[in-house]
PDB file of C-alpha atoms and ligand atoms in Angstrom:
ATOM      1  CA  UNK A   1     -86.500  37.580 -67.415  1.00 78.00           C
ATOM      2  CA  UNK A   2     -83.686  35.083 -67.649  1.00 93.00           C
ATOM      3  CA  UNK A   3     -80.219  35.058 -69.087  1.00 96.00           C
ATOM      4  CA  UNK A   4     -79.719  32.234 -71.610  1.00 98.00           C
ATOM      5  CA  UNK A   5     -76.583  30.237 -72.378  1.00 98.00           C
ATOM      6  CA  UNK A   6     -74.875  31.213 -75.649  1.00 98.00           C
ATOM      7  CA  UNK A   7     -73.525  28.314 -77.720  1.00 98.00           C
ATOM      8  CA  UNK A   8     -69.927  28.625 -78.909  1.00 98.00           C
ATOM      9  CA  UNK A   9     -68.011  27.026 -81.786  1.00 98.00           C
ATOM     10  CA  UNK A  10     -67.413  24.187 -82.447  1.00 97.00           C
ATOM     11  CA  UNK A  11     -70.860  23.283 -81.072  1.00 98.00           C
ATOM     12  CA  UNK A  12     -72.630  21.497 -83.967  1.00 98.00           C
ATOM     13  CA  UNK A  13     -75.991  22.924 -82.859  1.00 98.00           C
ATOM     14  CA  UNK A  14     -74.817  26.264 -84.335  1.00 98.00           C
ATOM     15  CA  UNK A  15     -75.094  24.577 -87.769  1.00 98.00           C
ATOM     16  CA  UNK A  16     -78.844  23.949 -87.436  1.00 98.00           C
ATOM     17  CA  UNK A  17     -81.097  25.706 -89.977  1.00 98.00           C
ATOM     18  CA  UNK A  18     -83.916  27.405 -88.043  1.00 99.00           C
ATOM     19  CA  UNK A  19     -87.583  26.926 -88.949  1.00 98.00           C
ATOM     20  CA  UNK A  20     -90.159  29.728 -89.131  1.00 99.00           C
ATOM     21  CA  UNK A  21     -91.961  30.810 -85.979  1.00 98.00           C
ATOM     22  CA  UNK A  22     -95.563  29.653 -86.344  1.00 98.00           C
ATOM     23  CA  UNK A  23     -97.075  30.430 -82.966  1.00 98.00           C
ATOM     24  CA  UNK A  24     -97.148  33.949 -81.521  1.00 98.00           C
ATOM     25  CA  UNK A  25     -97.764  33.113 -77.859  1.00 98.00           C
ATOM     26  CA  UNK A  26     -96.533  34.018 -74.366  1.00 98.00           C
ATOM     27  CA  UNK A  27     -93.609  31.665 -74.741  1.00 98.00           C
ATOM     28  CA  UNK A  28     -92.390  33.631 -77.776  1.00 98.00           C
ATOM     29  CA  UNK A  29     -92.746  36.929 -75.885  1.00 98.00           C
ATOM     30  CA  UNK A  30     -90.664  35.491 -73.045  1.00 98.00           C
ATOM     31  CA  UNK A  31     -88.022  34.199 -75.462  1.00 98.00           C
ATOM     32  CA  UNK A  32     -87.699  37.621 -77.127  1.00 98.00           C
ATOM     33  CA  UNK A  33     -87.320  39.282 -73.709  1.00 98.00           C
ATOM     34  CA  UNK A  34     -84.773  36.713 -72.533  1.00 98.00           C
ATOM     35  CA  UNK A  35     -82.774  37.089 -75.750  1.00 98.00           C
ATOM     36  CA  UNK A  36     -82.654  40.886 -75.324  1.00 98.00           C
ATOM     37  CA  UNK A  37     -81.441  40.469 -71.730  1.00 98.00           C
ATOM     38  CA  UNK A  38     -78.863  37.880 -72.821  1.00 98.00           C
ATOM     39  CA  UNK A  39     -77.603  40.150 -75.633  1.00 98.00           C
ATOM     40  CA  UNK A  40     -77.153  43.114 -73.269  1.00 98.00           C
ATOM     41  CA  UNK A  41     -75.519  40.966 -70.594  1.00 98.00           C
ATOM     42  CA  UNK A  42     -73.026  39.624 -73.164  1.00 98.00           C
ATOM     43  CA  UNK A  43     -72.394  43.172 -74.529  1.00 97.00           C
ATOM     44  CA  UNK A  44     -73.408  42.099 -78.014  1.00 98.00           C
ATOM     45  CA  UNK A  45     -75.212  44.190 -80.611  1.00 98.00           C
ATOM     46  CA  UNK A  46     -77.254  41.246 -81.864  1.00 98.00           C
ATOM     47  CA  UNK A  47     -78.326  37.718 -81.003  1.00 99.00           C
ATOM     48  CA  UNK A  48     -79.996  35.006 -83.074  1.00 99.00           C
ATOM     49  CA  UNK A  49     -82.204  32.314 -81.521  1.00 99.00           C
ATOM     50  CA  UNK A  50     -79.828  29.667 -82.907  1.00 99.00           C
ATOM     51  CA  UNK A  51     -77.149  30.953 -80.512  1.00 98.00           C
ATOM     52  CA  UNK A  52     -79.359  30.144 -77.515  1.00 98.00           C
ATOM     53  CA  UNK A  53     -80.234  26.718 -78.946  1.00 98.00           C
ATOM     54  CA  UNK A  54     -83.714  27.657 -80.172  1.00 98.00           C
ATOM     55  CA  UNK A  55     -83.946  26.718 -83.829  1.00 98.00           C
ATOM     56  CA  UNK A  56     -86.672  29.159 -84.855  1.00 98.00           C
ATOM     57  CA  UNK A  57     -86.311  32.204 -87.081  1.00 99.00           C
ATOM     58  CA  UNK A  58     -86.009  35.156 -84.746  1.00 98.00           C
ATOM     59  CA  UNK A  59     -83.283  37.571 -83.811  1.00 99.00           C
ATOM     60  CA  UNK A  60     -82.793  40.657 -81.702  1.00 99.00           C
ATOM     61  CA  UNK A  61     -80.374  43.527 -82.146  1.00 98.00           C
ATOM     62  CA  UNK A  62     -79.501  46.912 -80.713  1.00 98.00           C
ATOM     63  CA  UNK A  63     -76.974  48.985 -82.622  1.00 98.00           C
ATOM     64  CA  UNK A  64     -77.693  52.199 -80.657  1.00 98.00           C
ATOM     65  CA  UNK A  65     -74.826  53.843 -78.716  1.00 96.00           C
ATOM     66  CA  UNK A  66     -76.934  53.967 -75.553  1.00 96.00           C
ATOM     67  CA  UNK A  67     -77.996  50.307 -75.878  1.00 96.00           C
ATOM     68  CA  UNK A  68     -81.541  51.378 -75.172  1.00 97.00           C
ATOM     69  CA  UNK A  69     -83.233  50.578 -78.492  1.00 98.00           C
ATOM     70  CA  UNK A  70     -83.764  46.826 -78.748  1.00 98.00           C
ATOM     71  CA  UNK A  71     -85.291  45.594 -82.000  1.00 98.00           C
ATOM     72  CA  UNK A  72     -86.807  42.209 -82.760  1.00 98.00           C
ATOM     73  CA  UNK A  73     -87.259  40.449 -86.096  1.00 99.00           C
ATOM     74  CA  UNK A  74     -89.376  37.310 -86.271  1.00 99.00           C
ATOM     75  CA  UNK A  75     -89.301  35.379 -89.574  1.00 99.00           C
ATOM     76  CA  UNK A  76     -87.128  38.054 -91.240  1.00 99.00           C
ATOM     77  CA  UNK A  77     -86.934  38.107 -95.046  1.00 98.00           C
ATOM     78  CA  UNK A  78     -84.544  40.276 -97.029  1.00 98.00           C
ATOM     79  CA  UNK A  79     -86.638  41.656 -99.876  1.00 98.00           C
ATOM     80  CA  UNK A  80     -83.934  43.675-101.600  1.00 98.00           C
ATOM     81  CA  UNK A  81     -80.292  44.556-101.106  1.00 98.00           C
ATOM     82  CA  UNK A  82     -77.871  47.071-102.596  1.00 98.00           C
ATOM     83  CA  UNK A  83     -74.155  47.750-102.565  1.00 98.00           C
ATOM     84  CA  UNK A  84     -71.385  45.981-100.677  1.00 98.00           C
ATOM     85  CA  UNK A  85     -69.505  46.851 -97.539  1.00 98.00           C
ATOM     86  CA  UNK A  86     -66.719  45.084 -95.653  1.00 98.00           C
ATOM     87  CA  UNK A  87     -66.680  45.243 -91.865  1.00 97.00           C
ATOM     88  CA  UNK A  88     -64.550  43.615 -89.185  1.00 98.00           C
ATOM     89  CA  UNK A  89     -67.131  41.493 -87.383  1.00 98.00           C
ATOM     90  CA  UNK A  90     -67.124  39.811 -84.007  1.00 98.00           C
ATOM     91  CA  UNK A  91     -69.431  37.041 -82.840  1.00 98.00           C
ATOM     92  CA  UNK A  92     -70.502  36.043 -79.339  1.00 98.00           C
ATOM     93  CA  UNK A  93     -70.322  32.398 -80.483  1.00 98.00           C
ATOM     94  CA  UNK A  94     -66.704  32.825 -81.646  1.00 98.00           C
ATOM     95  CA  UNK A  95     -65.105  34.680 -78.709  1.00 97.00           C
ATOM     96  CA  UNK A  96     -61.924  36.618 -79.381  1.00 96.00           C
ATOM     97  CA  UNK A  97     -61.991  36.201 -83.164  1.00 97.00           C
ATOM     98  CA  UNK A  98     -62.631  39.081 -85.579  1.00 97.00           C
ATOM     99  CA  UNK A  99     -63.002  38.578 -89.307  1.00 97.00           C
ATOM    100  CA  UNK A 100     -63.568  40.836 -92.310  1.00 98.00           C
ATOM    101  CA  UNK A 101     -66.918  39.998 -93.868  1.00 98.00           C
ATOM    102  CA  UNK A 102     -68.393  41.563 -97.024  1.00 98.00           C
ATOM    103  CA  UNK A 103     -72.157  42.037 -97.036  1.00 98.00           C
ATOM    104  CA  UNK A 104     -74.832  44.165 -98.666  1.00 98.00           C
ATOM    105  CA  UNK A 105     -74.643  47.817 -97.628  1.00 98.00           C
ATOM    106  CA  UNK A 106     -78.393  48.396 -97.626  1.00 98.00           C
ATOM    107  CA  UNK A 107     -81.236  45.933 -97.187  1.00 98.00           C
ATOM    108  CA  UNK A 108     -85.008  46.053 -97.164  1.00 99.00           C
ATOM    109  CA  UNK A 109     -86.368  43.598 -94.611  1.00 99.00           C
ATOM    110  CA  UNK A 110     -89.857  42.312 -93.896  1.00 99.00           C
ATOM    111  CA  UNK A 111     -90.437  40.680 -90.509  1.00 99.00           C
ATOM    112  CA  UNK A 112     -92.910  40.335 -87.682  1.00 98.00           C
ATOM    113  CA  UNK A 113     -92.663  41.590 -84.119  1.00 98.00           C
ATOM    114  CA  UNK A 114     -93.360  39.442 -81.032  1.00 98.00           C
ATOM    115  CA  UNK A 115     -97.101  39.934 -81.448  1.00 97.00           C
ATOM    116  CA  UNK A 116     -97.117  38.881 -85.103  1.00 98.00           C
ATOM    117  CA  UNK A 117     -97.473  42.345 -86.649  1.00 98.00           C
ATOM    118  CA  UNK A 118     -95.739  42.554 -90.022  1.00 98.00           C
ATOM    119  CA  UNK A 119     -93.420  45.497 -90.734  1.00 98.00           C
ATOM    120  CA  UNK A 120     -90.919  46.483 -93.415  1.00 98.00           C
ATOM    121  CA  UNK A 121     -87.791  48.609 -92.989  1.00 98.00           C
ATOM    122  CA  UNK A 122     -84.842  49.889 -95.003  1.00 98.00           C
ATOM    123  CA  UNK A 123     -81.608  49.388 -93.079  1.00 98.00           C
ATOM    124  CA  UNK A 124     -78.042  50.566 -93.590  1.00 98.00           C
ATOM    125  CA  UNK A 125     -74.800  50.866 -91.639  1.00 98.00           C
ATOM    126  CA  UNK A 126     -74.323  48.571 -88.633  1.00 98.00           C
ATOM    127  CA  UNK A 127     -78.041  47.877 -88.537  1.00 98.00           C
ATOM    128  CA  UNK A 128     -77.894  46.229 -92.001  1.00 98.00           C
ATOM    129  CA  UNK A 129     -74.639  44.401 -91.219  1.00 98.00           C
ATOM    130  CA  UNK A 130     -75.888  43.040 -87.913  1.00 98.00           C
ATOM    131  CA  UNK A 131     -79.221  41.885 -89.381  1.00 98.00           C
ATOM    132  CA  UNK A 132     -77.380  39.934 -92.097  1.00 98.00           C
ATOM    133  CA  UNK A 133     -74.973  38.463 -89.500  1.00 98.00           C
ATOM    134  CA  UNK A 134     -77.934  37.234 -87.426  1.00 98.00           C
ATOM    135  CA  UNK A 135     -79.779  35.791 -90.446  1.00 99.00           C
ATOM    136  CA  UNK A 136     -76.611  33.810 -91.235  1.00 98.00           C
ATOM    137  CA  UNK A 137     -76.904  32.236 -87.750  1.00 98.00           C
ATOM    138  CA  UNK A 138     -80.537  31.290 -88.503  1.00 99.00           C
ATOM    139  CA  UNK A 139     -79.256  29.576 -91.655  1.00 98.00           C
ATOM    140  CA  UNK A 140     -76.708  27.600 -89.617  1.00 98.00           C
ATOM    141  CA  UNK A 141     -73.731  29.717 -90.681  1.00 98.00           C
ATOM    142  CA  UNK A 142     -71.015  31.153 -88.470  1.00 96.00           C
ATOM    143  CA  UNK A 143     -68.423  33.434 -90.065  1.00 87.00           C
TER     144      UNK A 143
HETATM  145  O1  GNR B   1     -71.810  41.749 -80.812  1.00 92.55           O
HETATM  146  C1  GNR B   1     -71.644  41.592 -82.024  1.00 92.55           C
HETATM  147  N1  GNR B   1     -70.920  42.503 -82.718  1.00 92.55           N
HETATM  148  C2  GNR B   1     -70.849  42.530 -84.095  1.00 92.55           C
HETATM  149  C3  GNR B   1     -69.890  43.353 -84.684  1.00 92.55           C
HETATM  150  C4  GNR B   1     -69.796  43.450 -86.055  1.00 92.55           C
HETATM  151  C5  GNR B   1     -70.672  42.741 -86.848  1.00 92.55           C
HETATM  152  C6  GNR B   1     -71.608  41.893 -86.288  1.00 92.55           C
HETATM  153  C7  GNR B   1     -71.714  41.802 -84.911  1.00 92.55           C
HETATM  154  S1  GNR B   1     -72.916  40.758 -84.210  1.00 92.55           S
HETATM  155  C8  GNR B   1     -72.182  40.380 -82.681  1.00 92.55           C
HETATM  156  C9  GNR B   1     -73.131  39.609 -81.785  1.00 92.55           C
HETATM  157  C10 GNR B   1     -73.360  38.253 -82.379  1.00 92.55           C
HETATM  158  O2  GNR B   1     -72.564  37.361 -82.395  1.00 92.55           O
HETATM  159  N2  GNR B   1     -74.519  38.060 -82.951  1.00 92.55           N
HETATM  160  O3  GNR B   1     -74.779  36.891 -83.551  1.00 92.55           O
HETATM  161 NI1   NI B   2     -72.847  36.084 -84.143  1.00 92.55          NI
END
């Protein structure tokens, strides 16, 4: 596994809109593993591929207290969302800055894992907030 460099503002590469992952190969498996390692090393609860200068639609997150439950979402799509919630968010690409962001409180997401298996989940709390934060990165947005 390898730790990847995290881009920081005002790097214009953070504004790139990521394209779908089309090939589920060993290189993708390695990228997912490296992103999980990079997220833990940086003490983040999520990381989007955009932040490591890979402009493909995948993200990892781990909102567990023990930081032992990494999750991966390849080509995530929000199918449905409900409610609103405002949270003070941080971002590894914007060190030292915290901003109040309002997002959906609950989301239903469809995505694939590193092997291409499709799954759907209903998320709430930090899990929902973090997923939406990471999808913003894939769309070239930084809070
Ligand atoms: O580590 C992170 N913490 C965080 C806190 C509140 C809302 C969102 C986040 S995501 C952030 C890691 C990051 O920058 N992911 O892109
Ligand atoms: Ni971020």
